[in-house]
Amino acid sequence: MARHTGLDSIGVPVWCAYVPNGRSIAIAQGKGLTDDDARASAVMEALERVVASCPAVRKVRTTAHELRERGLLFDRLDCLVGRGEMDVAIEEEIDWVLGTDLLTEREIYVPFEAVLLDRTARNRFWMSSDGLASGNTQQEAILHAVLERIERDAYCLWQIGPEEDRLARCVDPVAFGSPELDELVRKVELAGLAIRLFDMTSDIAVPCITAVLGPRKPRNDGIRFVEVTGGSGAHLSPVRAAIRAITEAIQSRITYISGARDDLTPEAFDRPVPASTLRALDAVHVVRDEIPGVPEHPIREQINLVLDALRLRQIAPVIALPLSARDLPFQVVKVFIPDLENPEGARARSFGPRAVTRAIFS
C-alpha cells in the first residue's frame, strides 16, 4: 500500500495498492473522504482484479445449442466480443458459467471467457473491470456493480448528444446542499483548479454525475490531456454520485502525476487536451435549483429500487455472477447488463442500440 495524497496539492485522500503478480494491472487505486476510505477502496479494487483473474466458478463445457435443447437460459454476450474476434457460434463448444438474472431470479449461463480478467492469456472477449465490484457482502458488491454499469451507460449516452445539450446540464455544486461536497470543491479551488459538474442522468433515472477537473483561467497554450481529468459516479443519492465523481477526477489527476498505473502510455503525456474538454471546463452553471436529498435505504432496498428502474425501461437481463470463494472475508461479483452501453474499449461492436438510437434522434 502507498499513500499518494501528498503528490498533489488538493489534499483529498488517494491510496494505491500494489499486486506485483497481478494478471491484469499490477496497481489499483482508491479514493475517499478519509484515509481509511481511500485505503479500503484501493485494497478492494485490487482484490476484485485478483479474484477475477482466477474466479472460483464451476465451468460447464458445452454448446449454446445443447443448453437450448435442455431448456436452459444463456446469453452469448455478443456485445462484449473483442475486436477482430468471432461471436460464439450456436454449435461451438466452449466453457460456460452459471449466473442469475436479478430481474427474474432465474439461472442463466454466460461464456466463462467473458468473466475472466487475465491479460496473460488470450481471450476472445473484451477484458474489462466494468461491472466488476466487491463488498463486505454479496449484496453490497451487486449494488456497486449495477450502479457502475448504469453510470458507464449514462456517460456513453451523454457524450453522444450535442455539445450544447451537455453544457446545458452543468450543475452548481451549491445546489446539492452538502457540506462534504462543498469542502471538496473548496479544496479544489484552493489548489488553483476549476471543477465542473454535469448531470448526465439517463432515461433510467438513477442519478449520474460526471466531473471535469483542470486548471483555472488564464491557462497557458498547449495544455496537455493529462492536465484535465474526469470522473463519474452513480448513486440513488445525487450527492453521493457527485462526491464519487469529484473524488474520481482527483484520483485520475494523481494517477497522471504519479505515473503509477502500469497501463499508462508515454503518449498520454504528450497529447493535447481536446478543445471540447476545455469548453466543458469553462461551462457556466445552468442548473442552480436545490437538488433534493434522498433518504438512506438498506442495501437490499437500494438494489430493488435500481432493478425497478431498469425494469421500467425494459432493460434485461441483469446477470450477476459471484466470483469469490465462500471462505474469503469479502465478496466479488461480476454483473452483465447487455442492453446497456459499455465504456470505450477494444470490442467488435463499439456501440449498442441505445447509443445508436441516441445518435440518430438527438
Tab-separated table of C-alpha atoms in Angstrom:
chain	number	residue	atom	x	y	z
A	1	MET	CA	0.000	0.000	0.000
A	2	ALA	CA	1.090	3.586	-0.632
A	3	ARG	CA	-0.470	6.956	0.207
A	4	HIS	CA	-0.360	9.177	-2.887
A	5	THR	CA	-2.352	12.103	-1.484
A	6	GLY	CA	0.673	14.341	-0.926
A	7	LEU	CA	1.821	14.101	-4.530
A	8	ASP	CA	-0.849	16.686	-5.338
A	9	SER	CA	-1.809	19.961	-3.680
A	10	ILE	CA	-5.546	19.240	-3.315
A	11	GLY	CA	-5.272	17.064	-0.203
A	12	VAL	CA	-8.148	14.647	-0.890
A	13	PRO	CA	-7.027	11.119	0.120
A	14	VAL	CA	-5.860	8.821	-2.682
A	15	TRP	CA	-4.159	5.483	-1.971
A	16	CYS	CA	-2.522	2.833	-4.134
A	17	ALA	CA	-2.456	-0.967	-3.792
A	18	TYR	CA	0.310	-2.972	-5.469
A	19	VAL	CA	-0.166	-6.551	-6.672
A	20	PRO	CA	3.224	-7.489	-8.205
A	21	ASN	CA	1.962	-10.732	-9.741
A	22	GLY	CA	-1.382	-9.292	-10.891
A	23	ARG	CA	-2.673	-10.696	-14.183
A	24	SER	CA	-4.415	-7.550	-15.400
A	25	ILE	CA	-2.762	-4.442	-13.998
A	26	ALA	CA	-0.437	-4.570	-11.010
A	27	ILE	CA	-1.548	-1.281	-9.474
A	28	ALA	CA	-5.013	-0.361	-8.212
A	29	GLN	CA	-6.110	2.964	-6.749
A	30	GLY	CA	-8.728	4.116	-4.313
A	31	LYS	CA	-10.124	7.436	-3.188
A	32	GLY	CA	-12.341	8.687	-0.378
A	33	LEU	CA	-13.098	11.485	2.033
A	34	THR	CA	-10.788	9.913	4.648
A	35	ASP	CA	-7.568	7.900	4.541
A	36	ASP	CA	-9.409	4.822	5.794
A	37	ASP	CA	-11.980	5.125	2.997
A	38	ALA	CA	-9.332	5.609	0.314
A	39	ARG	CA	-7.122	2.792	1.580
A	40	ALA	CA	-10.059	0.372	1.737
A	41	SER	CA	-11.142	1.455	-1.743
A	42	ALA	CA	-7.687	0.687	-3.176
A	43	VAL	CA	-7.475	-2.694	-1.459
A	44	MET	CA	-10.922	-3.753	-2.628
A	45	GLU	CA	-10.231	-2.720	-6.219
A	46	ALA	CA	-7.012	-4.746	-6.182
A	47	LEU	CA	-8.801	-7.758	-4.698
A	48	GLU	CA	-11.515	-7.553	-7.369
A	49	ARG	CA	-8.912	-7.953	-10.094
A	50	VAL	CA	-7.090	-10.755	-8.260
A	51	VAL	CA	-10.316	-12.731	-7.896
A	52	ALA	CA	-11.411	-12.057	-11.498
A	53	SER	CA	-8.064	-13.359	-12.774
A	54	CYS	CA	-8.837	-16.758	-11.249
A	55	PRO	CA	-12.539	-16.829	-10.325
A	56	ALA	CA	-13.944	-19.544	-8.082
A	57	VAL	CA	-16.626	-20.676	-10.525
A	58	ARG	CA	-17.677	-24.054	-11.885
A	59	LYS	CA	-17.296	-24.328	-15.650
A	60	VAL	CA	-19.515	-26.404	-17.940
A	61	ARG	CA	-18.159	-27.392	-21.365
A	62	THR	CA	-20.993	-27.459	-23.880
A	63	THR	CA	-22.625	-25.591	-26.766
A	64	ALA	CA	-25.328	-22.946	-26.856
A	65	HIS	CA	-27.401	-25.376	-28.899
A	66	GLU	CA	-27.167	-28.027	-26.187
A	67	LEU	CA	-28.125	-25.502	-23.491
A	68	ARG	CA	-31.159	-24.533	-25.551
A	69	GLU	CA	-32.124	-28.175	-26.107
A	70	ARG	CA	-32.033	-28.707	-22.338
A	71	GLY	CA	-34.299	-25.713	-21.789
A	72	LEU	CA	-31.548	-23.689	-20.070
A	73	LEU	CA	-31.167	-19.931	-20.395
A	74	PHE	CA	-27.945	-18.456	-21.774
A	75	ASP	CA	-26.554	-15.211	-23.174
A	76	ARG	CA	-23.610	-15.345	-25.585
A	77	LEU	CA	-22.741	-11.706	-24.720
A	78	ASP	CA	-22.055	-10.778	-28.338
A	79	CYS	CA	-21.795	-7.133	-27.274
A	80	LEU	CA	-18.564	-7.919	-25.400
A	81	VAL	CA	-16.757	-9.886	-28.098
A	82	GLY	CA	-13.295	-8.439	-28.684
A	83	ARG	CA	-12.180	-6.580	-31.768
A	84	GLY	CA	-11.216	-8.993	-34.526
A	85	GLU	CA	-12.897	-11.934	-32.790
A	86	MET	CA	-15.902	-14.000	-33.907
A	87	ASP	CA	-19.158	-14.360	-31.993
A	88	VAL	CA	-19.771	-17.644	-30.205
A	89	ALA	CA	-21.408	-19.952	-32.743
A	90	ILE	CA	-24.522	-21.871	-31.710
A	91	GLU	CA	-22.775	-25.241	-32.214
A	92	GLU	CA	-19.401	-24.174	-30.808
A	93	GLU	CA	-18.250	-25.954	-27.660
A	94	ILE	CA	-16.938	-23.520	-25.035
A	95	ASP	CA	-16.789	-23.149	-21.253
A	96	TRP	CA	-19.901	-21.630	-19.650
A	97	VAL	CA	-20.540	-20.438	-16.089
A	98	LEU	CA	-23.818	-20.031	-14.264
A	99	GLY	CA	-25.156	-16.682	-13.098
A	100	THR	CA	-28.545	-15.350	-12.016
A	101	ASP	CA	-30.817	-12.872	-13.747
A	102	LEU	CA	-31.610	-10.498	-10.874
A	103	LEU	CA	-34.850	-9.365	-12.533
A	104	THR	CA	-36.391	-12.836	-12.727
A	105	GLU	CA	-34.191	-14.780	-10.248
A	106	ARG	CA	-33.710	-17.405	-12.969
A	107	GLU	CA	-30.352	-19.062	-13.612
A	108	ILE	CA	-28.592	-18.122	-16.843
A	109	TYR	CA	-25.312	-19.225	-18.424
A	110	VAL	CA	-22.659	-16.862	-19.843
A	111	PRO	CA	-19.299	-17.631	-21.525
A	112	PHE	CA	-16.516	-18.118	-18.988
A	113	GLU	CA	-14.056	-16.039	-21.015
A	114	ALA	CA	-16.360	-13.013	-20.671
A	115	VAL	CA	-15.851	-13.233	-16.902
A	116	LEU	CA	-12.088	-13.730	-16.869
A	117	LEU	CA	-9.718	-10.777	-16.331
A	118	ASP	CA	-6.342	-12.302	-17.176
A	119	ARG	CA	-4.167	-10.412	-19.639
A	120	THR	CA	-1.551	-13.185	-19.605
A	121	ALA	CA	-3.930	-15.388	-21.609
A	122	ARG	CA	-5.639	-14.962	-24.966
A	123	ASN	CA	-9.307	-14.097	-24.660
A	124	ARG	CA	-11.969	-13.738	-27.332
A	125	PHE	CA	-13.881	-11.256	-25.159
A	126	TRP	CA	-13.022	-7.645	-24.314
A	127	MET	CA	-11.336	-7.804	-20.912
A	128	SER	CA	-12.537	-5.084	-18.580
A	129	SER	CA	-13.305	-4.450	-14.935
A	130	ASP	CA	-16.576	-2.808	-15.973
A	131	GLY	CA	-19.348	-4.367	-13.876
A	132	LEU	CA	-16.784	-5.966	-11.558
A	133	ALA	CA	-17.286	-4.991	-7.924
A	134	SER	CA	-16.561	-6.064	-4.374
A	135	GLY	CA	-18.151	-5.565	-0.983
A	136	ASN	CA	-18.353	-6.841	2.553
A	137	THR	CA	-21.375	-8.828	1.402
A	138	GLN	CA	-22.605	-10.126	-1.922
A	139	GLN	CA	-25.451	-7.612	-1.886
A	140	GLU	CA	-23.016	-4.712	-1.472
A	141	ALA	CA	-20.970	-5.981	-4.402
A	142	ILE	CA	-24.073	-6.389	-6.587
A	143	LEU	CA	-25.255	-2.843	-5.845
A	144	HIS	CA	-21.842	-1.340	-6.682
A	145	ALA	CA	-21.617	-3.354	-9.907
A	146	VAL	CA	-25.114	-2.477	-11.161
A	147	LEU	CA	-24.591	1.215	-10.386
A	148	GLU	CA	-21.295	1.167	-12.257
A	149	ARG	CA	-22.955	-0.304	-15.347
A	150	ILE	CA	-25.674	2.364	-15.209
A	151	GLU	CA	-23.009	5.070	-14.820
A	152	ARG	CA	-20.993	3.842	-17.818
A	153	ASP	CA	-24.129	3.673	-19.966
A	154	ALA	CA	-25.115	7.203	-18.946
A	155	TYR	CA	-21.639	8.558	-19.734
A	156	CYS	CA	-21.663	6.984	-23.191
A	157	LEU	CA	-25.076	8.470	-23.999
A	158	TRP	CA	-24.066	11.863	-22.548
A	159	GLN	CA	-21.044	12.025	-24.860
A	160	ILE	CA	-23.093	11.176	-27.944
A	161	GLY	CA	-25.559	14.044	-27.563
A	162	PRO	CA	-24.993	17.563	-28.942
A	163	GLU	CA	-22.352	19.579	-27.083
A	164	GLU	CA	-24.787	22.380	-26.267
A	165	ASP	CA	-27.029	19.861	-24.514
A	166	ARG	CA	-24.103	18.555	-22.442
A	167	LEU	CA	-23.008	22.036	-21.393
A	168	ALA	CA	-26.591	22.960	-20.509
A	169	ARG	CA	-26.528	20.279	-17.812
A	170	CYS	CA	-23.765	21.943	-15.803
A	171	VAL	CA	-24.775	21.877	-12.132
A	172	ASP	CA	-23.791	24.405	-9.455
A	173	PRO	CA	-22.223	22.343	-6.625
A	174	VAL	CA	-24.038	24.543	-4.105
A	175	ALA	CA	-27.347	23.111	-5.383
A	176	PHE	CA	-26.590	19.788	-3.690
A	177	GLY	CA	-26.670	21.380	-0.243
A	178	SER	CA	-23.911	19.085	1.042
A	179	PRO	CA	-21.162	20.273	3.431
A	180	GLU	CA	-18.973	17.330	2.327
A	181	LEU	CA	-19.336	18.289	-1.322
A	182	ASP	CA	-18.728	21.966	-0.543
A	183	GLU	CA	-15.484	21.035	1.246
A	184	LEU	CA	-14.273	19.033	-1.762
A	185	VAL	CA	-14.937	21.986	-4.066
A	186	ARG	CA	-13.171	24.344	-1.632
A	187	LYS	CA	-10.049	22.151	-1.627
A	188	VAL	CA	-10.039	22.021	-5.421
A	189	GLU	CA	-10.325	25.800	-5.720
A	190	LEU	CA	-7.654	26.446	-3.057
A	191	ALA	CA	-5.300	24.324	-5.185
A	192	GLY	CA	-5.819	26.781	-8.061
A	193	LEU	CA	-8.035	24.428	-10.046
A	194	ALA	CA	-11.528	24.538	-11.519
A	195	ILE	CA	-14.216	21.874	-11.235
A	196	ARG	CA	-17.396	21.472	-13.250
A	197	LEU	CA	-20.206	19.011	-12.513
A	198	PHE	CA	-22.677	17.776	-15.114
A	199	ASP	CA	-25.923	15.892	-14.622
A	200	MET	CA	-25.721	13.027	-17.114
A	201	THR	CA	-28.662	11.051	-15.678
A	202	SER	CA	-30.193	8.950	-18.442
A	203	ASP	CA	-33.724	7.706	-19.032
A	204	ILE	CA	-33.097	5.096	-16.320
A	205	ALA	CA	-33.475	7.961	-13.801
A	206	VAL	CA	-30.751	6.795	-11.409
A	207	PRO	CA	-28.711	9.941	-10.607
A	208	CYS	CA	-25.417	10.021	-12.569
A	209	ILE	CA	-22.924	12.875	-12.277
A	210	THR	CA	-19.680	13.461	-14.159
A	211	ALA	CA	-16.930	15.907	-13.178
A	212	VAL	CA	-14.237	17.746	-15.153
A	213	LEU	CA	-11.198	18.983	-13.206
A	214	GLY	CA	-8.388	21.170	-14.528
A	215	PRO	CA	-6.509	24.475	-14.420
A	216	ARG	CA	-8.398	27.715	-13.930
A	217	LYS	CA	-8.193	30.543	-16.419
A	218	PRO	CA	-5.936	32.086	-17.590
A	219	ARG	CA	-4.286	28.978	-18.990
A	220	ASN	CA	-1.058	28.539	-20.888
A	221	ASP	CA	-1.184	27.423	-24.504
A	222	GLY	CA	-0.532	23.773	-25.153
A	223	ILE	CA	-2.376	22.392	-22.137
A	224	ARG	CA	-1.998	18.624	-22.133
A	225	PHE	CA	-4.564	15.848	-21.973
A	226	VAL	CA	-3.266	14.727	-18.561
A	227	GLU	CA	-3.849	18.170	-17.039
A	228	VAL	CA	-7.649	17.930	-17.303
A	229	THR	CA	-9.139	14.841	-15.698
A	230	GLY	CA	-12.616	13.490	-15.232
A	231	GLY	CA	-14.607	11.204	-13.005
A	232	SER	CA	-18.152	9.909	-12.798
A	233	GLY	CA	-20.476	8.458	-10.200
A	234	ALA	CA	-23.921	6.905	-9.947
A	235	HIS	CA	-25.994	6.536	-6.801
A	236	LEU	CA	-29.600	6.793	-5.690
A	237	SER	CA	-28.441	9.899	-3.803
A	238	PRO	CA	-27.343	12.697	-6.192
A	239	VAL	CA	-24.923	13.961	-3.521
A	240	ARG	CA	-23.168	10.592	-3.265
A	241	ALA	CA	-22.975	10.437	-7.068
A	242	ALA	CA	-21.382	13.918	-7.176
A	243	ILE	CA	-18.873	13.094	-4.421
A	244	ARG	CA	-17.837	9.951	-6.284
A	245	ALA	CA	-17.395	11.946	-9.492
A	246	ILE	CA	-15.184	14.599	-7.894
A	247	THR	CA	-13.032	12.164	-5.928
A	248	GLU	CA	-12.560	10.022	-9.033
A	249	ALA	CA	-11.432	13.070	-11.027
A	250	ILE	CA	-8.924	13.868	-8.254
A	251	GLN	CA	-7.756	10.241	-8.251
A	252	SER	CA	-7.250	10.370	-12.033
A	253	ARG	CA	-5.193	13.547	-11.645
A	254	ILE	CA	-2.887	11.872	-9.109
A	255	THR	CA	-2.658	8.864	-11.409
A	256	TYR	CA	-1.006	11.050	-14.035
A	257	ILE	CA	1.108	12.959	-11.513
A	258	SER	CA	2.498	9.727	-10.055
A	259	GLY	CA	2.642	7.800	-13.320
A	260	ALA	CA	1.792	4.844	-11.119
A	261	ARG	CA	-0.672	2.917	-13.249
A	262	ASP	CA	1.150	0.331	-15.329
A	263	ASP	CA	-1.338	0.716	-18.194
A	264	LEU	CA	-0.373	4.349	-18.844
A	265	THR	CA	1.468	5.057	-22.088
A	266	PRO	CA	4.057	7.802	-22.687
A	267	GLU	CA	1.837	9.162	-25.476
A	268	ALA	CA	-0.818	10.136	-22.930
A	269	PHE	CA	1.561	12.741	-21.505
A	270	ASP	CA	2.214	14.360	-24.888
A	271	ARG	CA	-1.323	14.590	-26.277
A	272	PRO	CA	-3.061	17.975	-26.223
A	273	VAL	CA	-6.360	18.198	-24.404
A	274	PRO	CA	-9.399	18.158	-26.741
A	275	ALA	CA	-10.987	21.577	-27.236
A	276	SER	CA	-14.372	20.143	-26.214
A	277	THR	CA	-12.935	19.176	-22.815
A	278	LEU	CA	-11.741	22.750	-22.232
A	279	ARG	CA	-15.172	24.048	-23.196
A	280	ALA	CA	-16.696	21.727	-20.576
A	281	LEU	CA	-14.234	23.079	-18.003
A	282	ASP	CA	-15.413	26.605	-18.878
A	283	ALA	CA	-19.135	25.745	-18.753
A	284	VAL	CA	-21.422	28.120	-16.868
A	285	HIS	CA	-23.559	26.676	-14.069
A	286	VAL	CA	-27.015	26.378	-15.596
A	287	VAL	CA	-28.686	24.110	-13.028
A	288	ARG	CA	-28.858	26.068	-9.777
A	289	ASP	CA	-32.124	24.843	-8.254
A	290	GLU	CA	-31.694	22.962	-5.000
A	291	ILE	CA	-31.323	19.236	-5.612
A	292	PRO	CA	-33.459	17.326	-3.093
A	293	GLY	CA	-31.759	14.818	-0.843
A	294	VAL	CA	-32.653	11.149	-0.764
A	295	PRO	CA	-33.138	9.133	2.442
A	296	GLU	CA	-30.715	6.292	3.090
A	297	HIS	CA	-32.130	2.848	2.355
A	298	PRO	CA	-30.867	-0.601	3.386
A	299	ILE	CA	-28.724	-2.293	0.735
A	300	ARG	CA	-31.437	-4.774	-0.272
A	301	GLU	CA	-33.929	-1.946	-0.787
A	302	GLN	CA	-31.410	0.050	-2.809
A	303	ILE	CA	-30.875	-2.939	-5.104
A	304	ASN	CA	-34.626	-3.316	-5.569
A	305	LEU	CA	-35.025	0.380	-6.422
A	306	VAL	CA	-32.265	0.220	-9.018
A	307	LEU	CA	-33.607	-3.014	-10.520
A	308	ASP	CA	-37.086	-1.471	-10.689
A	309	ALA	CA	-35.618	1.472	-12.622
A	310	LEU	CA	-34.085	-0.939	-15.143
A	311	ARG	CA	-37.261	-2.999	-15.324
A	312	LEU	CA	-39.305	0.132	-16.059
A	313	ARG	CA	-37.122	0.840	-19.104
A	314	GLN	CA	-37.369	-2.847	-20.156
A	315	ILE	CA	-33.609	-3.305	-19.796
A	316	ALA	CA	-32.999	-7.020	-19.277
A	317	PRO	CA	-31.402	-9.294	-18.295
A	318	VAL	CA	-29.290	-8.177	-15.325
A	319	ILE	CA	-26.906	-11.095	-14.800
A	320	ALA	CA	-24.956	-11.401	-11.550
A	321	LEU	CA	-22.168	-13.933	-11.182
A	322	PRO	CA	-20.378	-14.426	-7.820
A	323	LEU	CA	-16.641	-14.910	-8.414
A	324	SER	CA	-15.060	-15.183	-4.956
A	325	ALA	CA	-14.574	-18.292	-2.844
A	326	ARG	CA	-17.003	-18.637	0.044
A	327	ASP	CA	-14.280	-18.622	2.714
A	328	LEU	CA	-12.980	-15.144	1.813
A	329	PRO	CA	-13.900	-12.238	4.147
A	330	PHE	CA	-15.253	-10.218	1.207
A	331	GLN	CA	-17.350	-10.840	-1.900
A	332	VAL	CA	-16.636	-10.143	-5.571
A	333	VAL	CA	-19.363	-10.135	-8.229
A	334	LYS	CA	-19.407	-9.581	-11.978
A	335	VAL	CA	-22.597	-8.068	-13.391
A	336	PHE	CA	-23.565	-8.126	-17.064
A	337	ILE	CA	-26.340	-5.888	-18.426
A	338	PRO	CA	-26.052	-6.451	-22.200
A	339	ASP	CA	-28.703	-3.854	-23.093
A	340	LEU	CA	-26.634	-1.043	-21.544
A	341	GLU	CA	-23.808	0.730	-23.356
A	342	ASN	CA	-20.203	-0.022	-22.463
A	343	PRO	CA	-17.223	2.315	-21.991
A	344	GLU	CA	-14.690	2.797	-24.761
A	345	GLY	CA	-12.762	-0.391	-25.438
A	346	ALA	CA	-11.398	-2.866	-27.970
A	347	ARG	CA	-14.699	-4.529	-28.830
A	348	ALA	CA	-16.024	-5.771	-32.171
A	349	ARG	CA	-19.094	-3.582	-31.553
A	350	SER	CA	-18.310	-0.127	-30.196
A	351	PHE	CA	-21.946	0.807	-29.596
A	352	GLY	CA	-25.254	-0.860	-28.871
A	353	PRO	CA	-28.874	0.023	-29.746
A	354	ARG	CA	-29.230	2.698	-27.041
A	355	ALA	CA	-26.241	4.674	-28.330
A	356	VAL	CA	-27.263	4.283	-31.984
A	357	THR	CA	-30.800	5.467	-31.200
A	358	ARG	CA	-29.431	8.436	-29.259
A	359	ALA	CA	-27.121	9.386	-32.140
A	360	ILE	CA	-29.967	9.259	-34.678
A	361	PHE	CA	-32.618	11.114	-32.708
A	362	SER	CA	-30.620	13.572	-30.575
